[in-house]
Amino acid sequence: MTAARGIRDSQDSQDADDFDVEEALALVKGDSARASGEPGSGAGAGARGGSGTPSTPVPTPQGEPHAHATDSGHGDRGAGSHGGSGHGVGHKATPWPQARTLAERAARSVPRRTPVSVTLDASLGLVIAAPLTALTDLPSFDTSAMDGWAVAGPGPWDVREEGVLAGQAQPEALTDGEAVRIATGARVPQDATAVLRSEHGRIDDKGRLHAALPQASGPARSGGTANVVHGQDIRPRGQECRSGDQLLPVGTLVTPAVLGLAAAAGYDTLAVLPRPRVEVLVLGDELLTEGLPQQGLIRDALGPMLPPWLRALGAEVVAVRRLGDDAKALHRTITSSEADLIITTGGTAAGPVDHVHPTLRRIGAELLVDGVKVRPGHPMLLARTKENQHLVGLPGNPLAAVSGLLTLAEPLLRILAGRAAPEPYTLPLKDAVHGHPYDTRLVPVVLRGDRAVPLHYNGPAMLRGIAAADALAVVPPGGARAGEELELLDLPWVMSGIGACFT
């Protein structure tokens, strides 16, 4: 059993497995400093997942390398891992905000992807590549906004026998003192003054129509001398737009409402940016695809979780391949892939079966991000494997993999898909959250009113917290107090709705 596994299996706190040796030493130093009365000392990472006052982060010179023992393990190893101690002393991890910026920059370096024309039903969740301009006036003719009567001139009115229904051609024009029954959406006859709603009209015993408007009183309500307002309950041609008006700009995400507008404006197809193609490579010999964990084997959580999550981020998942701990298979699969983005799970550390780094060196890939100052998930990486292809290496522990997905894959896929960045926002914390001495922490939260409530079970191997979460709170080094405003990262199905974003 490795030291890392020993720490994780102890589970003295709900996310004790988020500690590494360096953090533990920092905490010991912090405790010693407090005991000696040194100013500026703090609890560092503290006991995770609870409340209390966050500490002052342990100072470190800007850009100074520090050791990273893996919190991700290899493959999907849950609490225990084989895979070495991470990046090792001397490795310079990338600060979390900078890592996200580098992922965006990497996507922008890719040659612009050619728009495609797709049917309306195939465009949901994509981004339009050309402005949506009206192909006709909306509405394209004067229409009735209500069921009732189209009337001409002052009342009372003689009512025609045949009414006007939606979908009929141009009805016969009206003359003053004449009315005709009309349905909602039907074409209004020429020279009509207004539409009198069904509930506002009354037919007398001679078959004549009288207005009985709610605002009228006395004889107007009962005798029928009240007149309707000119244009009342008529939607005039071009009220919403004129032919040629721009309805939506380039870059608009196609939602169900956008589909409805496009159809109303006369579109059968839309020019959109195609989804970036993603291939998922699940690494690890210890993974089961069904049944209960047994005999040292564990269930693969990332294989089922990543594809729908990637689709929610706008990607097309072209394949999910289970390669085990096979360096040759990994090399062969990466070099033959035609995907825009390759996602690997696990194998990003430096152990004997962690093959991602050696494979990237072998193929001459450009390593853009090699470790990020974030917990969980700091052994994540981003590499350019071809001019138009990148690889994101996710840690193997499930929540650590989610961290890598939102840190590196989300910004890259967002740019490739042409989606706009979500507006950043903050909310105050309901409870205090302990921080890492040096790194950003991403902590699952639920939103309750105007507060973000931190969730327990937020260790790297745990999914219980994120499964109940609405967002991830970005906790700075040293932690955050109750009431402190923190940036939140919405989960994609919270932002867009499962029906819209999982197509």
XYZ file of C-alpha atoms in Angstrom:
503
model
C 0.000 0.000 0.000
C 1.392 3.426 -0.949
C 1.522 6.330 1.476
C -1.045 8.160 -0.645
C -3.421 5.216 -0.412
C -2.858 4.989 3.320
C -3.846 8.609 3.760
C -6.878 8.150 1.534
C -8.120 4.994 3.173
C -8.004 6.590 6.606
C -10.792 9.037 5.594
C -10.509 10.974 8.844
C -12.344 13.753 7.038
C -14.643 13.558 4.061
C -12.020 14.707 1.627
C -8.832 13.686 3.371
C -7.658 12.158 0.111
C -7.170 15.665 -1.265
C -4.010 16.049 0.826
C -0.542 15.229 -0.385
C 2.770 15.120 1.467
C 3.588 18.725 0.690
C 0.257 19.937 2.027
C 0.654 17.898 5.178
C 4.084 19.442 5.764
C 2.640 22.905 5.198
C -0.010 22.224 7.786
C 2.552 20.976 10.273
C 4.603 24.134 9.722
C 1.455 26.198 10.162
C 0.653 24.463 13.446
C 4.230 25.017 14.651
C 4.039 28.673 13.716
C 0.787 29.123 15.605
C 2.235 27.379 18.627
C 5.247 29.696 18.581
C 3.103 32.774 18.104
C 4.500 33.653 14.696
C 2.373 36.254 12.934
C 0.578 35.330 9.696
C 0.348 31.638 10.460
C -2.801 29.737 9.494
C -4.430 26.413 9.136
C -3.558 25.966 5.485
C -5.734 23.282 4.015
C -7.113 22.481 7.435
C -9.637 19.733 7.996
C -11.609 19.689 4.763
C -15.292 19.879 4.085
C -16.350 21.534 7.329
C -16.757 25.003 8.679
C -14.466 27.300 10.532
C -12.301 30.264 9.644
C -10.130 29.841 6.565
C -6.460 30.343 7.061
C -3.866 32.554 5.487
C -2.224 30.671 2.621
C 1.323 29.462 3.118
C 3.467 31.995 1.223
C 5.498 30.878 -1.757
C 7.497 33.001 -4.194
C 5.676 33.797 -7.457
C 6.345 31.062 -9.998
C 8.428 28.987 -7.602
C 8.115 25.292 -8.436
C 6.677 23.024 -5.806
C 6.120 19.310 -5.673
C 2.871 17.785 -6.838
C 1.966 14.380 -5.492
C -0.908 13.059 -7.512
C -4.411 13.198 -6.128
C -5.754 11.508 -9.194
C -4.072 8.158 -9.349
C -4.231 6.265 -12.601
C -7.247 5.267 -14.569
C -10.271 5.490 -12.286
C -8.695 4.239 -9.099
C -10.934 5.893 -6.556
C -9.150 6.231 -3.250
C -5.988 4.281 -4.089
C -3.600 4.626 -6.986
C -0.490 3.222 -8.504
C 1.268 5.811 -10.536
C 4.069 7.392 -8.589
C 4.196 10.700 -6.822
C 3.053 13.008 -9.582
C 5.200 15.580 -11.270
C 7.935 15.736 -8.722
C 10.039 18.565 -7.311
C 10.999 21.167 -9.884
C 7.796 20.967 -11.927
C 6.083 24.306 -12.518
C 2.325 23.922 -12.521
C 0.171 26.529 -14.269
C -2.098 28.770 -12.180
C -5.756 27.839 -12.656
C -6.974 31.044 -14.412
C -3.964 30.976 -16.739
C -4.603 27.320 -17.606
C -8.128 28.178 -18.781
C -6.775 31.063 -20.850
C -4.170 28.790 -22.441
C -6.902 26.307 -23.376
C -8.887 29.078 -25.092
C -5.756 30.282 -26.891
C -5.008 26.747 -28.072
C -8.484 26.489 -29.611
C -8.106 29.854 -31.357
C -4.872 28.672 -32.945
C -6.769 25.964 -34.848
C -7.763 26.884 -38.441
C -11.374 28.050 -38.614
C -13.755 25.167 -39.079
C -16.001 25.220 -42.161
C -19.701 25.870 -41.436
C -22.222 23.240 -42.488
C -25.878 23.451 -43.466
C -28.186 21.260 -41.378
C -31.931 20.854 -41.004
C -33.622 22.663 -38.159
C -34.088 19.517 -36.086
C -30.356 18.747 -36.364
C -29.217 22.227 -35.331
C -30.292 22.206 -31.684
C -27.323 22.981 -29.431
C -25.133 24.226 -32.298
C -24.062 27.815 -33.007
C -25.245 29.682 -36.090
C -22.449 30.632 -38.481
C -24.399 33.284 -40.407
C -26.776 35.993 -39.200
C -30.387 34.878 -39.017
C -32.228 37.397 -41.205
C -35.963 37.453 -41.770
C -36.994 35.897 -45.082
C -40.447 37.461 -44.796
C -42.398 39.999 -42.797
C -43.587 38.641 -39.457
C -46.494 38.364 -39.442
C -46.656 38.219 -43.221
C -50.225 39.603 -43.263
C -52.573 41.308 -40.823
C -53.819 38.618 -38.461
C -56.374 38.383 -35.723
C -54.880 38.188 -32.237
C -58.109 36.827 -30.749
C -61.172 34.744 -31.474
C -64.093 37.112 -32.110
C -65.390 39.276 -34.938
C -63.583 41.458 -37.448
C -65.633 44.656 -37.614
C -65.679 47.714 -39.874
C -66.779 51.153 -38.721
C -68.911 51.877 -35.687
C -71.387 49.339 -34.312
C -73.782 47.741 -34.148
C -72.788 45.513 -37.058
C -74.495 43.117 -39.404
C -72.775 39.720 -39.188
C -71.942 37.682 -42.270
C -72.971 34.058 -42.237
C -69.567 32.546 -43.102
C -66.620 33.124 -40.818
C -62.868 33.414 -41.459
C -60.552 30.641 -40.246
C -56.754 30.494 -39.951
C -55.123 29.211 -43.105
C -57.735 30.576 -45.505
C -56.884 32.859 -48.388
C -57.678 36.571 -48.431
C -61.274 36.981 -47.213
C -63.740 39.359 -48.820
C -63.350 42.996 -47.748
C -65.707 44.477 -45.162
C -67.877 47.562 -45.503
C -68.799 49.925 -42.678
C -71.382 48.406 -40.347
C -70.371 44.871 -41.259
C -68.718 42.133 -39.174
C -67.506 38.588 -39.721
C -66.655 35.795 -37.294
C -62.842 35.327 -37.169
C -60.457 32.865 -35.489
C -57.099 33.611 -33.869
C -54.355 33.705 -36.503
C -56.790 34.179 -39.406
C -56.166 36.787 -42.061
C -58.047 40.013 -41.266
C -60.357 41.184 -44.070
C -59.413 44.362 -45.898
C -60.908 47.585 -44.452
C -61.549 45.985 -41.053
C -61.401 48.515 -38.220
C -60.620 46.120 -35.379
C -61.263 42.705 -33.906
C -63.903 42.501 -31.212
C -63.175 39.648 -28.812
C -65.812 36.960 -28.362
C -66.318 37.858 -24.709
C -66.766 41.543 -25.607
C -69.553 41.072 -28.165
C -73.262 40.370 -27.926
C -75.713 39.294 -30.648
C -79.226 40.772 -30.272
C -82.470 39.065 -31.246
C -82.206 40.584 -34.743
C -78.787 38.983 -35.294
C -76.858 42.248 -34.988
C -73.540 42.445 -33.126
C -73.098 44.945 -30.277
C -69.921 45.803 -28.371
C -70.146 45.123 -24.650
C -66.673 46.252 -23.619
C -65.597 45.849 -19.960
C -64.612 49.510 -19.708
C -67.988 50.665 -20.979
C -70.819 51.464 -18.591
C -74.555 51.916 -18.629
C -76.135 51.828 -22.088
C -72.789 51.115 -23.774
C -72.540 47.793 -21.998
C -76.156 46.811 -22.491
C -77.326 48.790 -25.499
C -74.330 48.552 -27.834
C -73.289 52.155 -28.670
C -69.641 51.668 -27.539
C -67.058 51.621 -30.329
C -63.900 49.540 -30.453
C -60.483 51.190 -30.778
C -59.039 51.251 -34.288
C -56.585 48.351 -34.739
C -57.675 46.642 -31.537
C -56.545 42.965 -31.345
C -55.070 43.020 -34.853
C -51.431 42.021 -35.338
C -50.366 44.187 -38.275
C -48.090 42.863 -40.995
C -44.420 43.289 -40.054
C -45.157 43.968 -36.380
C -42.304 41.661 -35.276
C -39.926 42.197 -38.185
C -39.639 43.172 -41.814
C -38.080 40.992 -44.496
C -34.306 41.406 -44.342
C -34.164 42.429 -40.666
C -31.426 40.690 -38.656
C -33.111 38.538 -36.059
C -30.048 36.938 -34.423
C -26.280 37.487 -34.815
C -23.551 35.000 -35.693
C -22.602 32.932 -32.662
C -26.114 32.509 -31.274
C -26.675 29.142 -29.635
C -29.589 27.309 -31.218
C -32.151 26.749 -28.478
C -35.735 25.504 -28.877
C -36.887 29.135 -29.046
C -34.350 29.872 -31.799
C -35.694 26.888 -33.746
C -39.198 28.285 -33.454
C -38.099 31.734 -34.637
C -36.155 30.296 -37.572
C -39.133 28.217 -38.645
C -41.494 31.189 -38.342
C -39.071 33.275 -40.418
C -39.159 30.690 -43.208
C -36.000 28.636 -42.656
C -35.727 24.927 -43.405
C -31.962 24.702 -42.764
C -29.393 26.699 -40.817
C -25.686 27.377 -41.394
C -23.958 26.262 -38.203
C -20.511 25.431 -36.884
C -20.122 21.651 -36.633
C -19.607 20.136 -33.224
C -15.950 19.543 -32.337
C -15.256 15.802 -32.501
C -13.957 14.182 -29.337
C -12.498 10.732 -28.771
C -12.402 9.442 -25.173
C -9.662 7.005 -24.164
C -10.302 5.256 -20.845
C -7.052 3.943 -19.371
C -6.516 1.434 -16.566
C -6.471 -2.373 -16.268
C -8.399 -2.312 -13.006
C -11.698 -1.027 -14.425
C -14.967 -2.946 -14.579
C -17.806 -1.980 -16.921
C -20.554 -3.757 -14.973
C -21.324 -5.296 -11.614
C -19.921 -4.604 -8.181
C -16.254 -3.826 -7.420
C -14.406 -7.024 -6.568
C -10.937 -8.485 -6.094
C -9.146 -5.163 -6.418
C -11.147 -4.115 -9.476
C -13.398 -1.049 -9.437
C -16.197 0.294 -11.608
C -15.327 2.730 -14.342
C -17.152 5.965 -13.519
C -15.592 8.123 -16.242
C -16.596 6.011 -19.235
C -20.320 6.549 -18.558
C -19.927 10.117 -17.256
C -17.694 11.848 -19.787
C -19.572 11.359 -23.096
C -22.840 13.047 -22.020
C -20.886 15.742 -20.201
C -18.858 16.432 -23.362
C -22.047 16.558 -25.423
C -23.385 19.099 -22.947
C -20.283 21.172 -23.688
C -21.118 21.129 -27.395
C -18.972 18.206 -28.561
C -19.690 15.179 -30.712
C -18.248 12.093 -29.045
C -17.068 9.939 -31.940
C -15.717 7.057 -29.849
C -15.110 5.813 -26.310
C -12.220 3.341 -26.254
C -11.044 1.291 -23.273
C -7.314 0.732 -23.663
C -6.242 -0.503 -20.250
C -2.590 0.104 -19.337
C -1.258 -0.527 -22.837
C 1.376 1.931 -24.057
C 1.365 0.565 -27.614
C -2.426 0.781 -27.881
C -2.333 4.340 -26.531
C 0.299 5.380 -29.072
C -1.540 3.691 -31.933
C -4.895 5.218 -31.001
C -3.595 8.763 -30.545
C -1.608 8.794 -33.787
C -4.519 7.404 -35.804
C -7.237 9.598 -34.317
C -8.962 12.164 -36.547
C -10.780 13.827 -33.656
C -10.425 17.514 -32.861
C -9.832 16.667 -29.208
C -8.610 13.486 -27.549
C -9.518 12.996 -23.882
C -7.549 10.509 -21.808
C -8.474 9.420 -18.296
C -5.711 8.640 -15.826
C -2.090 7.928 -16.594
C -0.989 11.567 -16.273
C 1.385 10.940 -13.339
C 4.866 9.390 -13.486
C 4.342 5.776 -12.422
C 5.397 2.641 -14.301
C 2.080 2.320 -16.138
C 1.368 6.029 -16.569
C 1.889 6.186 -20.316
C 0.455 9.567 -21.302
C 3.605 11.692 -20.862
C 5.953 9.166 -22.539
C 3.545 8.782 -25.464
C 3.296 12.543 -25.949
C 7.091 12.829 -25.932
C 7.354 9.968 -28.421
C 5.041 11.607 -30.952
C 6.612 15.058 -30.516
C 3.509 16.698 -29.051
C 3.753 20.240 -27.715
C 2.912 20.261 -24.013
C 0.964 23.469 -23.370
C -0.133 22.801 -19.783
C 1.580 20.227 -17.583
C -0.131 20.359 -14.214
C -2.447 23.042 -12.872
C -2.498 24.694 -9.461
C -5.971 23.431 -8.648
C -7.406 20.826 -6.284
C -8.625 18.314 -7.077
C -7.092 17.483 -10.414
C -3.700 19.184 -10.488
C -1.942 16.469 -12.633
C -4.130 17.373 -15.659
C -2.435 18.355 -18.931
C -3.069 19.909 -22.328
C -0.993 19.113 -25.425
C -1.094 19.967 -29.116
C -0.714 16.688 -31.006
C -1.351 18.044 -34.519
C -1.983 21.443 -36.070
C -5.727 20.933 -35.682
C -5.799 18.463 -32.789
C -5.303 18.673 -29.035
C -5.222 16.207 -26.170
C -6.503 16.830 -22.657
C -5.199 14.388 -20.072
C -7.626 14.063 -17.187
C -6.704 12.608 -13.812
C -8.289 9.262 -13.115
C -10.188 10.070 -9.932
C -13.736 11.112 -10.859
C -14.005 14.568 -9.252
C -10.421 15.328 -10.263
C -11.421 14.447 -13.822
C -14.395 16.823 -13.608
C -11.990 19.537 -12.481
C -9.798 18.870 -15.511
C -12.819 18.804 -17.793
C -13.979 22.254 -16.668
C -10.476 23.702 -16.467
C -9.055 22.629 -19.835
C -11.645 20.834 -21.988
C -14.533 23.275 -21.494
C -12.696 26.439 -22.650
C -11.174 24.615 -25.611
C -14.451 23.042 -26.741
C -16.338 26.297 -26.215
C -14.072 28.165 -28.628
C -14.086 25.318 -31.174
C -17.891 25.164 -31.027
C -18.177 28.947 -31.382
C -20.068 29.321 -28.123
C -19.940 32.519 -26.094
C -18.289 32.454 -22.701
C -20.795 32.427 -19.838
C -21.041 35.668 -17.920
C -18.979 35.297 -14.730
C -20.907 35.726 -11.523
C -20.375 35.414 -7.799
C -22.463 34.476 -4.797
C -21.671 34.614 -1.072
C -20.912 31.349 0.682
C -23.290 30.094 3.320
C -20.464 28.285 5.143
C -16.712 28.696 5.288
C -14.547 26.565 3.009
C -10.985 25.592 3.809
C -8.436 26.172 1.096
C -5.252 24.617 -0.158
C -2.084 26.446 0.940
C -1.000 27.203 -2.657
C -3.680 26.156 -5.116
C -7.213 27.033 -6.164
C -9.889 24.594 -5.004
C -13.053 23.717 -6.921
C -15.787 22.771 -4.458
C -19.292 21.537 -5.389
C -22.082 23.798 -4.145
C -25.859 23.999 -4.318
C -27.575 27.354 -4.821
C -30.115 28.262 -2.162
C -31.600 31.703 -2.690
C -28.712 34.164 -2.878
C -26.204 31.828 -1.207
C -23.913 29.031 -2.338
C -23.929 26.098 0.074
C -20.708 24.015 0.003
C -21.265 20.275 -0.229
C -19.393 17.518 1.547
C -17.961 14.479 -0.208
C -15.757 16.702 -2.334
C -12.568 14.624 -2.354
C -10.932 13.747 -5.702
C -12.374 10.218 -5.795
C -15.896 11.249 -4.832
C -18.897 11.941 -7.047
C -21.537 12.166 -4.338
C -21.073 15.925 -3.934
C -20.949 16.857 -7.623
C -23.964 14.644 -8.359
C -26.081 16.900 -6.135
C -24.388 20.168 -7.153
C -25.593 23.141 -9.165
C -22.120 24.633 -9.608
C -18.490 24.563 -8.509
C -17.192 27.343 -6.290
C -13.713 28.679 -7.124
C -11.985 28.805 -3.731
C -8.738 30.819 -3.637
C -5.614 29.593 -1.814
C -6.174 29.865 1.908
C -9.926 29.295 1.751
C -12.952 31.538 2.080
C -15.074 32.828 4.951
C -18.815 32.411 5.322
C -20.423 35.294 3.450
C -17.448 35.789 1.146
C -18.291 36.224 -2.544
C -16.816 33.498 -4.754
C -16.882 32.937 -8.499
C -19.136 30.047 -9.510
C -18.868 27.705 -12.479
C -22.331 26.530 -13.512
C -22.724 22.940 -14.578
C -23.842 22.756 -18.236
C -27.218 21.160 -17.591
C -27.992 23.851 -15.009
C -27.196 26.586 -17.558
C -28.895 25.178 -20.632
C -31.314 22.491 -19.560
C -30.778 18.796 -20.146
C -33.095 18.637 -23.155
C -31.268 21.431 -24.958
C -27.687 20.553 -24.307
C -27.605 16.752 -24.518
C -28.651 16.502 -28.156
